[in-house]
Short mmCIF file of C-alpha atoms in Angstrom, two decimals:
data_model
loop_
_atom_site.label_atom_id
_atom_site.label_comp_id
_atom_site.label_asym_id
_atom_site.label_seq_id
_atom_site.Cartn_x
_atom_site.Cartn_y
_atom_site.Cartn_z
CA MET A 1 118.84 115.79 88.90
CA ALA A 2 121.74 117.02 89.55
CA PHE A 3 124.08 114.87 91.71
CA HIS A 4 127.30 116.23 93.38
CA ILE A 5 130.21 114.15 92.81
CA PRO A 6 133.74 115.06 94.26
CA GLU A 7 136.20 115.63 91.36
CA ASP A 8 139.06 114.20 93.59
CA TYR A 9 137.28 110.87 95.24
CA TYR A 10 137.02 107.49 93.60
CA TYR A 11 134.64 105.26 92.35
CA THR A 12 133.16 102.07 92.07
CA LYS A 13 131.19 100.97 88.91
CA GLU A 14 128.57 100.00 92.46
CA HIS A 15 128.45 104.20 92.90
CA GLU A 16 131.09 103.91 95.61
CA TRP A 17 132.74 106.83 96.49
CA ALA A 18 136.77 106.76 97.45
CA GLN A 19 138.47 110.09 98.82
CA VAL A 20 142.17 108.80 99.18
CA ASP A 21 144.55 109.88 101.77
CA GLU A 22 148.08 108.49 101.41
CA ASN A 23 147.03 104.73 102.53
CA ILE A 24 144.12 106.01 104.13
CA VAL A 25 141.16 105.23 102.10
CA THR A 26 137.06 107.07 103.15
CA VAL A 27 134.15 105.09 101.87
CA GLY A 28 130.59 105.74 101.97
CA ILE A 29 127.90 105.70 98.74
CA THR A 30 127.00 108.75 96.14
CA GLU A 31 124.52 110.87 96.02
CA PHE A 32 123.04 108.55 93.08
CA ALA A 33 123.00 105.86 94.92
CA GLN A 34 120.77 106.77 98.50
CA ASP A 35 118.55 108.48 95.58
CA GLN A 36 118.45 104.72 94.10
CA LEU A 37 117.71 103.84 97.66
CA GLY A 38 115.74 105.98 98.75
CA GLU A 39 114.95 106.25 102.75
CA VAL A 40 118.02 104.30 104.18
CA VAL A 41 116.68 102.37 107.12
CA TYR A 42 119.24 100.29 108.42
CA VAL A 43 123.24 99.32 107.86
CA GLU A 44 125.59 97.29 108.32
CA LEU A 45 129.14 98.01 108.88
CA PRO A 46 132.52 95.86 109.22
CA GLU A 47 134.33 95.57 112.48
CA GLU A 48 137.72 97.74 113.45
CA GLY A 49 140.19 95.38 112.45
CA GLN A 50 138.44 93.50 109.78
CA LYS A 51 139.90 92.49 106.79
CA ILE A 52 137.98 93.56 102.84
CA THR A 53 138.81 92.76 99.24
CA GLN A 54 138.51 94.97 96.57
CA GLY A 55 134.87 94.46 95.26
CA GLN A 56 133.13 91.55 97.46
CA THR A 57 130.72 92.74 100.15
CA PHE A 58 132.03 94.39 102.68
CA GLY A 59 128.39 95.10 104.21
CA VAL A 60 124.66 95.74 103.29
CA ILE A 61 122.34 98.77 103.33
CA GLU A 62 118.75 98.42 103.15
CA SER A 63 115.75 101.11 102.76
CA VAL A 64 112.56 100.90 103.03
CA LYS A 65 112.72 98.68 100.26
CA ALA A 66 115.53 96.81 99.05
CA VAL A 67 118.56 95.19 100.06
CA SER A 68 121.63 96.30 98.59
CA ASP A 69 125.20 95.30 99.19
CA LEU A 70 128.32 97.19 99.67
CA TYR A 71 131.77 96.42 97.88
CA ALA A 72 135.13 97.14 98.43
CA PRO A 73 136.40 100.02 96.52
CA VAL A 74 140.22 99.29 97.97
CA SER A 75 141.74 95.82 100.26
CA GLY A 76 142.39 96.56 103.21
CA THR A 77 142.16 97.00 106.54
CA VAL A 78 139.08 98.88 107.73
CA ILE A 79 139.89 101.15 111.36
CA GLU A 80 137.25 103.02 111.48
CA VAL A 81 133.65 103.06 110.78
CA ASN A 82 131.35 105.26 111.68
CA ALA A 83 129.12 105.27 114.53
CA SER A 84 126.47 107.35 114.19
CA LEU A 85 125.28 105.89 111.34
CA GLY A 86 123.13 102.55 113.37
CA ASP A 87 121.42 105.45 115.81
CA ASP A 88 119.94 107.85 113.04
CA PRO A 89 121.40 105.72 109.12
CA SER A 90 118.37 108.92 107.60
CA VAL A 91 122.67 110.92 107.44
CA LEU A 92 123.16 108.62 104.88
CA ASN A 93 120.07 110.16 102.11
CA ASP A 94 121.38 113.95 103.45
CA ASP A 95 125.33 113.82 103.30
CA PRO A 96 125.88 110.79 102.16
CA VAL A 97 129.56 111.87 100.72
CA ASN A 98 130.59 113.83 103.56
CA GLU A 99 128.73 113.61 107.55
CA GLY A 100 127.28 109.88 105.48
CA TRP A 101 130.24 108.46 105.31
CA LEU A 102 130.71 103.51 106.18
CA VAL A 103 134.50 103.02 107.49
CA ARG A 104 137.95 104.32 106.27
CA ILE A 105 140.19 101.45 105.16
CA GLU A 106 144.45 101.24 105.57
CA MET A 107 144.92 100.38 102.20
CA ASP A 108 147.21 97.50 101.39
CA THR A 109 148.20 98.54 98.21
CA GLU A 110 147.73 102.24 96.08
CA LYS A 111 148.09 99.74 92.36
CA GLU A 112 144.51 99.46 93.03
CA LEU A 113 143.46 102.78 92.20
CA ALA A 114 143.64 102.03 88.62
CA ASN A 115 140.46 99.69 88.77
CA LEU A 116 138.91 102.87 90.20
CA MET A 117 136.61 105.45 88.06
CA ARG A 118 137.40 109.09 88.47
CA ALA A 119 134.69 111.77 88.32
CA PRO A 120 134.22 112.43 84.57
CA ASP A 121 133.46 108.67 83.95
CA TYR A 122 130.69 108.24 86.42
CA LYS A 123 128.89 111.20 85.62
CA LYS A 124 128.92 109.23 81.96
CA LEU A 125 128.03 106.08 83.87
CA ILE A 126 124.61 107.91 85.63
CA SER A 127 123.78 110.08 82.97
CA GLU A 128 122.99 106.23 81.39
CA LYS A 129 120.87 105.33 83.98
CA MET B 1 107.91 96.57 78.51
CA LYS B 2 103.60 97.06 79.23
CA LYS B 3 102.06 101.07 79.71
CA THR B 4 98.61 102.06 81.66
CA PRO B 5 97.33 104.66 80.53
CA LEU B 6 98.44 106.83 83.29
CA ALA B 7 101.90 106.02 82.05
CA ASP B 8 102.94 109.52 80.83
CA THR B 9 100.88 111.33 83.51
CA HIS B 10 103.24 109.61 86.09
CA GLU B 11 106.15 110.42 84.12
CA LYS B 12 104.50 114.44 83.61
CA LEU B 13 104.03 114.43 87.81
CA GLY B 14 108.00 112.76 87.45
CA ALA B 15 107.45 109.43 88.90
CA ARG B 16 110.32 106.81 89.09
CA MET B 17 109.32 104.82 86.97
CA VAL B 18 109.69 100.92 86.83
CA ASP B 19 109.28 97.59 85.98
CA PHE B 20 107.06 95.67 87.87
CA ALA B 21 105.31 92.13 86.50
CA GLY B 22 106.03 93.61 83.50
CA TRP B 23 104.13 96.94 83.37
CA TYR B 24 106.17 100.39 82.92
CA MET B 25 104.84 102.04 86.88
CA PRO B 26 105.68 103.92 89.56
CA VAL B 27 107.11 102.63 92.14
CA GLN B 28 107.51 106.44 94.34
CA TYR B 29 106.53 109.69 93.92
CA ILE B 30 108.17 112.04 95.53
CA GLY B 31 109.07 109.16 98.10
CA LEU B 32 107.69 106.07 99.83
CA ARG B 33 107.54 107.20 103.57
CA GLU B 34 105.83 110.02 103.15
CA GLU B 35 103.96 109.20 99.89
CA HIS B 36 102.33 106.34 102.99
CA ASN B 37 102.05 108.42 105.85
CA ASN B 38 100.64 110.65 103.51
CA VAL B 39 97.66 107.97 103.10
CA ARG B 40 96.53 106.72 106.67
CA THR B 41 96.41 111.10 106.88
CA ASN B 42 94.58 112.60 104.29
CA VAL B 43 94.11 110.78 100.84
CA GLY B 44 96.09 109.00 97.46
CA LEU B 45 95.58 107.53 94.10
CA PHE B 46 97.14 104.98 93.53
CA ASP B 47 97.17 102.84 89.34
CA VAL B 48 96.15 99.87 90.14
CA SER B 49 95.41 100.26 85.67
CA HIS B 50 97.95 97.15 85.05
CA MET B 51 94.87 94.95 87.50
CA GLY B 52 93.19 92.44 85.57
CA GLU B 53 89.57 92.30 84.40
CA ILE B 54 87.52 89.08 82.90
CA ARG B 55 84.26 89.69 82.29
CA VAL B 56 81.94 86.51 83.33
CA LYS B 57 78.46 86.73 81.85
CA GLY B 58 75.25 84.13 80.64
CA PRO B 59 72.94 81.84 82.29
CA LYS B 60 76.15 79.63 83.13
CA ALA B 61 77.89 82.52 84.69
CA VAL B 62 76.91 81.41 88.76
CA GLU B 63 78.00 78.12 87.89
CA THR B 64 81.32 77.96 86.21
CA LEU B 65 82.11 80.81 88.80
CA GLU B 66 80.60 78.44 91.15
CA TRP B 67 83.22 76.57 90.34
CA LEU B 68 85.99 78.29 89.82
CA THR B 69 86.60 79.84 93.25
CA THR B 70 86.51 78.50 96.99
CA ASN B 71 83.85 82.10 98.25
CA ASP B 72 80.08 81.37 98.03
CA VAL B 73 78.50 83.86 94.67
CA SER B 74 75.26 82.56 94.52
CA LYS B 75 74.42 84.98 97.74
CA LEU B 76 75.34 87.50 95.88
CA ASN B 77 73.13 90.67 95.26
CA ASP B 78 73.79 93.86 92.28
CA GLY B 79 75.90 95.53 93.09
CA GLU B 80 77.87 93.50 95.29
CA ALA B 81 81.33 91.73 96.02
CA GLN B 82 83.93 89.80 97.12
CA TYR B 83 86.78 88.42 98.21
CA SER B 84 87.26 85.05 96.41
CA LEU B 85 90.65 82.44 95.86
CA LEU B 86 90.89 80.59 92.24
CA PRO B 87 91.81 76.98 93.61
CA ASN B 88 94.17 75.20 91.31
CA ASP B 89 94.31 71.21 90.70
CA GLN B 90 97.62 71.14 92.98
CA GLY B 91 96.55 72.14 96.42
CA GLY B 92 97.28 75.68 95.68
CA LEU B 93 96.13 78.82 94.68
CA VAL B 94 96.22 80.11 91.41
CA ASP B 95 94.89 82.96 92.26
CA ASP B 96 93.29 85.42 94.98
CA ILE B 97 90.75 87.81 92.88
CA ILE B 98 87.79 89.90 93.51
CA VAL B 99 84.28 89.00 92.47
CA TYR B 100 81.45 91.75 91.57
CA CYS B 101 78.63 90.93 91.18
CA LEU B 102 77.24 93.49 87.66
CA SER B 103 73.80 92.17 87.84
CA LYS B 104 73.40 88.66 89.41
CA ASP B 105 72.67 85.58 87.85
CA SER B 106 73.72 86.34 84.71
CA ASP B 107 77.06 89.11 85.39
CA TYR B 108 80.10 89.09 87.03
CA LEU B 109 83.55 90.92 86.36
CA VAL B 110 86.24 89.35 88.38
CA CYS B 111 89.67 91.14 89.23
CA VAL B 112 92.68 90.02 89.65
CA ASN B 113 95.77 90.35 89.84
CA ALA B 114 98.22 92.02 86.89
CA SER B 115 101.14 89.35 87.33
CA ASN B 116 99.33 86.46 86.88
CA LYS B 117 96.03 87.61 84.62
CA ASP B 118 97.10 85.93 81.60
CA LYS B 119 97.68 82.14 83.82
CA ASP B 120 94.08 83.33 85.33
CA PHE B 121 92.13 84.00 81.88
CA ALA B 122 93.65 80.60 80.33
CA TRP B 123 93.15 78.81 83.48
CA MET B 124 89.48 79.77 83.96
CA THR B 125 88.85 79.24 79.93
CA LYS B 126 90.35 76.49 80.45
CA HIS B 127 88.03 75.43 83.47
CA ASN B 128 85.27 77.19 81.41
CA LYS B 129 81.34 75.98 82.12
CA GLY B 130 79.64 77.39 79.83
CA SER B 131 79.35 81.26 80.71
CA ASP B 132 80.54 84.26 78.28
CA MET B 133 83.93 84.71 79.47
CA THR B 134 86.18 87.84 78.12
CA ASP B 135 89.40 89.56 78.57
CA GLU B 136 88.32 93.13 79.43
CA SER B 137 91.74 94.37 81.01
CA ASP B 138 92.24 96.20 78.02
CA LEU B 139 88.54 98.31 78.26
CA TRP B 140 89.77 99.37 81.84
CA GLY B 141 91.96 101.45 83.69
CA GLN B 142 91.65 102.10 87.67
CA ILE B 143 92.15 103.67 90.21
CA ALA B 144 92.16 103.02 94.02
CA ILE B 145 91.39 106.57 96.08
CA GLN B 146 92.13 105.33 99.27
CA GLY B 147 92.42 107.14 103.18
CA PRO B 148 91.10 109.16 106.21
CA LYS B 149 89.95 112.00 103.44
CA ALA B 150 89.09 108.99 100.30
CA LEU B 151 85.45 109.39 100.57
CA GLU B 152 85.09 113.31 100.95
CA LEU B 153 87.34 113.63 97.84
CA CYS B 154 84.62 110.74 95.89
CA ASP B 155 81.76 112.89 96.64
CA ARG B 156 82.83 116.12 95.39
CA VAL B 157 84.33 114.07 91.89
CA PHE B 158 81.41 111.53 91.01
CA ASP B 159 77.69 111.60 91.48
CA ILE B 160 77.82 108.72 92.88
CA LYS B 161 77.67 108.62 96.65
CA VAL B 162 80.59 106.77 97.75
CA SER B 163 80.70 107.77 101.55
CA GLU B 164 77.34 105.77 101.34
CA MET B 165 77.85 102.54 100.71
CA LYS B 166 78.40 100.23 101.87
CA SER B 167 82.05 98.26 102.28
CA PHE B 168 82.69 95.63 99.16
CA THR B 169 80.20 97.21 96.82
CA VAL B 170 80.16 98.30 93.73
CA LYS B 171 77.98 100.83 91.61
CA SER B 172 78.07 101.86 88.14
CA GLY B 173 77.83 105.29 86.55
CA THR B 174 79.67 107.82 84.66
CA PHE B 175 82.77 110.63 84.65
CA LYS B 176 82.09 112.75 81.50
CA GLY B 177 80.69 110.46 79.26
CA HIS B 178 83.27 107.61 80.47
CA LYS B 179 81.86 104.17 81.81
CA ILE B 180 83.05 103.63 85.67
CA MET B 181 82.18 101.42 87.78
CA ILE B 182 83.00 102.41 91.77
CA ALA B 183 83.55 99.73 93.73
CA THR B 184 84.18 100.12 97.40
CA THR B 185 87.68 97.83 97.67
CA GLY B 186 90.42 98.43 98.65
CA TYR B 187 94.22 96.88 99.76
CA THR B 188 95.89 99.39 102.07
CA GLY B 189 93.13 99.95 105.57
CA GLU B 190 91.77 102.77 104.70
CA LYS B 191 88.60 104.36 104.11
CA GLY B 192 88.00 104.97 100.03
CA CYS B 193 87.48 102.72 96.61
CA GLU B 194 88.52 101.71 94.10
CA VAL B 195 87.85 102.53 90.32
CA PHE B 196 87.45 101.14 87.37
CA VAL B 197 87.17 103.42 84.67
CA GLU B 198 86.82 102.88 80.93
CA ALA B 199 90.34 103.44 79.86
CA ALA B 200 90.32 106.17 77.88
CA GLY B 201 88.91 108.91 80.21
CA THR B 202 91.54 107.87 83.21
CA ALA B 203 94.34 109.78 82.67
CA ASP B 204 91.37 112.42 83.18
CA LEU B 205 90.22 110.90 85.87
CA TRP B 206 93.17 110.98 87.61
CA MET B 207 94.59 115.07 87.29
CA THR B 208 90.59 115.74 88.33
CA LEU B 209 90.91 114.20 91.46
CA LEU B 210 94.11 115.49 91.85
CA GLU B 211 93.26 119.25 91.38
CA THR B 212 90.13 118.72 93.33
CA GLY B 213 91.66 116.47 96.07
CA LYS B 214 94.71 119.90 96.66
CA ASP B 215 93.13 121.08 99.54
CA LEU B 216 92.50 117.63 100.95
CA GLY B 217 96.35 116.73 100.43
CA CYS B 218 95.62 114.40 97.49
CA MET B 219 98.80 112.84 95.63
CA GLY B 220 100.19 109.74 94.01
CA ILE B 221 100.85 106.90 95.63
CA GLY B 222 103.58 104.83 93.82
CA LEU B 223 103.92 100.66 94.37
CA GLY B 224 106.89 100.95 97.40
CA ALA B 225 104.10 102.50 99.52
CA ARG B 226 101.58 100.39 97.68
CA ASP B 227 103.39 97.79 99.50
CA THR B 228 104.41 99.26 102.33
CA LEU B 229 100.35 99.76 103.58
CA ARG B 230 99.51 96.85 102.06
CA THR B 231 101.48 95.13 105.16
CA GLU B 232 101.14 97.45 108.09
CA MET B 233 97.01 95.02 107.47
CA LYS B 234 98.97 92.03 107.09
CA TYR B 235 96.33 92.44 103.24
CA SER B 236 98.10 88.46 101.31
CA LEU B 237 100.38 88.94 98.07
CA TYR B 238 100.32 86.94 95.65
CA GLY B 239 103.88 85.55 95.17
CA HIS B 240 104.93 86.41 99.17
CA GLU B 241 102.13 84.88 101.19
CA ILE B 242 100.37 82.74 98.97
CA ASP B 243 101.25 80.73 95.72
CA ASP B 244 100.37 78.35 93.40
CA THR B 245 101.73 75.52 96.65
CA THR B 246 99.83 78.36 98.92
CA ASN B 247 96.98 76.06 101.34
CA PRO B 248 94.80 78.74 101.61
CA TYR B 249 93.42 77.07 105.31
CA GLU B 250 97.72 77.64 106.02
CA ALA B 251 97.81 81.44 104.78
CA GLY B 252 94.62 81.97 107.49
CA LEU B 253 92.57 82.44 104.05
CA GLY B 254 89.18 80.31 106.12
CA TRP B 255 86.46 82.13 106.33
CA VAL B 256 86.91 83.13 102.44
CA ILE B 257 86.23 79.25 101.31
CA LYS B 258 82.62 77.26 100.97
CA PRO B 259 83.31 73.69 101.64
CA ALA B 260 79.32 73.28 103.32
CA LYS B 261 77.12 75.21 100.55
CA LYS B 262 78.95 74.17 98.12
CA ASP B 263 80.93 71.92 95.44
CA PHE B 264 84.36 73.85 94.00
CA MET B 265 87.10 72.81 91.52
CA ASN B 266 89.66 70.59 93.38
CA LYS B 267 88.01 71.31 97.13
CA ALA B 268 88.00 67.37 98.62
CA GLN B 269 92.74 68.88 98.34
CA ILE B 270 91.94 72.19 99.69
CA VAL B 271 89.52 70.30 102.97
CA GLY B 272 91.22 67.58 102.93
CA LYS B 273 94.49 68.80 104.24
CA LYS B 274 92.18 71.33 106.70
CA GLU B 275 90.54 67.97 108.24
CA ALA B 276 94.64 66.21 109.01
CA GLY B 277 95.63 69.37 110.99
CA LEU B 278 98.13 71.75 109.36
CA THR B 279 101.01 72.24 110.29
CA ARG B 280 101.60 75.64 109.10
CA ASN B 281 99.99 79.27 109.82
CA LEU B 282 100.74 82.59 108.39
CA VAL B 283 101.88 84.71 110.96
CA GLY B 284 102.86 88.51 112.06
CA PHE B 285 106.18 89.62 113.64
CA LYS B 286 108.47 92.10 115.18
CA MET B 287 112.13 92.02 115.87
CA LEU B 288 113.38 92.34 119.40
CA GLU B 289 116.97 92.79 117.33
CA LYS B 290 118.64 94.72 115.02
CA GLY B 291 117.50 93.74 111.72
CA ILE B 292 114.92 94.15 108.74
CA PRO B 293 112.79 90.69 108.04
CA ARG B 294 112.69 90.51 104.11
CA GLN B 295 110.95 87.74 101.69
CA GLY B 296 112.94 83.76 101.85
CA TYR B 297 114.88 84.85 105.03
CA SER B 298 114.35 81.17 107.48
CA LEU B 299 113.42 81.50 110.98
CA PHE B 300 114.78 78.89 113.60
CA SER B 301 113.59 78.03 117.11
CA PHE B 302 116.67 78.43 119.79
CA ASP B 303 117.23 74.87 119.14
CA ASN B 304 118.54 75.58 115.35
CA LYS B 305 115.36 74.26 114.10
CA GLU B 306 114.57 76.05 111.02
CA ILE B 307 110.44 76.65 111.33
CA GLY B 308 109.95 78.78 109.42
CA LYS B 309 109.84 81.40 106.08
CA VAL B 310 109.17 85.09 105.96
CA THR B 311 106.63 85.87 103.14
CA SER B 312 106.93 90.25 102.98
CA GLY B 313 109.52 92.25 105.95
CA THR B 314 109.59 96.07 105.45
CA HIS B 315 110.37 98.33 108.25
CA SER B 316 107.38 100.37 108.91
CA PRO B 317 106.77 103.99 107.83
CA THR B 318 103.48 104.24 110.35
CA LEU B 319 105.12 101.86 113.65
CA ASP B 320 108.94 103.32 112.31
CA GLU B 321 109.94 99.73 113.68
CA PRO B 322 110.62 97.02 111.09
CA ILE B 323 107.70 94.67 110.74
CA GLY B 324 107.38 90.61 109.36
CA ILE B 325 104.48 88.07 106.98
CA ALA B 326 106.32 84.65 108.30
CA PHE B 327 104.96 80.98 107.52
CA ILE B 328 105.51 79.66 110.81
CA ASP B 329 105.40 75.67 112.25
CA VAL B 330 102.37 75.60 114.51
CA ALA B 331 103.90 75.14 117.42
CA TYR B 332 105.50 78.38 117.21
CA ALA B 333 103.15 80.46 115.60
CA LYS B 334 101.11 81.94 119.24
CA GLU B 335 101.22 85.22 120.22
CA GLY B 336 104.10 85.97 121.88
CA THR B 337 106.29 82.98 120.83
CA GLU B 338 110.08 84.52 120.34
CA PHE B 339 111.76 82.49 117.85
CA LEU B 340 115.29 82.98 115.94
CA LEU B 341 115.65 85.03 112.36
CA ASP B 342 118.32 83.48 109.89
CA ILE B 343 119.13 87.43 108.32
CA ARG B 344 122.38 86.60 106.07
CA GLY B 345 123.85 85.19 108.78
CA ARG B 346 123.34 86.55 111.37
CA LYS B 347 120.77 85.07 113.90
CA VAL B 348 118.78 87.87 115.44
CA LYS B 349 116.08 87.37 118.04
CA ALA B 350 111.87 88.73 116.71
CA VAL B 351 108.81 87.15 118.63
CA VAL B 352 105.45 86.45 116.91
CA CYS B 353 103.30 89.31 117.18
CA LYS B 354 99.07 90.33 117.25
CA THR B 355 98.11 91.24 113.59
CA PRO B 356 96.81 93.93 111.30
CA PHE B 357 100.26 95.53 113.10
CA VAL B 358 97.78 98.51 112.29
CA THR B 359 94.99 99.16 113.71
CA LYS B 360 92.28 101.69 112.15
#
């Protein structure tokens, strides 16, 4: 199975992606994650203004069978939440790396990016699964 | 991990394989919702070879099974099947089972849960009253054929006319020289049967059913859809609705307990609890606010008293909404009673509803 893994994104070992634009980070789940989850039926996301911490859970994603926690790739403040997911979480299966983004975060410090994986490492991680 | 005779077949068909109770099993082939809906509209095949088969034979077979199980084995005639329970010595349950009468008074097959097989066999052996008891689990594969078109498919493949068999009966025959037993039982609420087949013939039978049923929309169904299908029917799953602490009357299984007919293991404690008054009931419920119930979540009254626990919960593919099964204090068990469900710290409204969730 060939997953689309954008080269310019950062990745967590829990299968979140982070796209960095200056100090704004958009966060979502990878194609590998949605494939493992199966059909997504519910997403629980933080509120705008909420502070989140790298490596800590910031929300929950549920498929028919399973509940999975979402882990923050960086610390910061949530400045935007993808509201359309509440009505139609299936976007997360169809297009998790674009339309299915979850939150945008104003990042506290760029230093934390060093703790994340780049695309080649992430590809290696999922090829071992 | 233990493998069923169909493990290679599942891999070839592209199933996603997982560890289920120590067995290497398919969780899904093309997608849970599609598989689930296909069983409700066409026909699906389930590999249930991991289930255990324990053979109980000889002149002491009935006496042994009467003592070990809650239901009335003595009334079973040749070719009849019966849902039943194995009570333990603590007032709970060792397992829920199906007893097949292959020859009245002398030959019975007991089908048990995969995850409990070794425990059950040890328990039954320990409390054997002189029957000839053997674990035949490795001898048999088992395929469940379920759905509105299941009987049409069976009639194409088997010499036995499955469409003319009554529910909860069993017939022996052969498939390409392999011994089979076809039982009109199932775990989905749909028409169909479960076929025990000699292990060596399992893969051939699976592929034959798949090929022959192509025009009926026949497909392999994984464990994911097996669970959503049984939850929609409010069928118990050991480890969820029932376990070694469950009083079967509380779980709504009083219909398989026959205390007036016979004595059985730990009868006094099981029946005594009912006579003393049950404190909780197993109910189905739906959500009034957003969220999906999952096993282990707590139920609360509006005055913040903990009143129960979820045993199973999922998003129902047929209804396209969340459904749950829970043990709840009897005072709140009436249909239409609203309560709060604690979803990871968030309390949301839910309501006790009629079951099965999906009527056939």
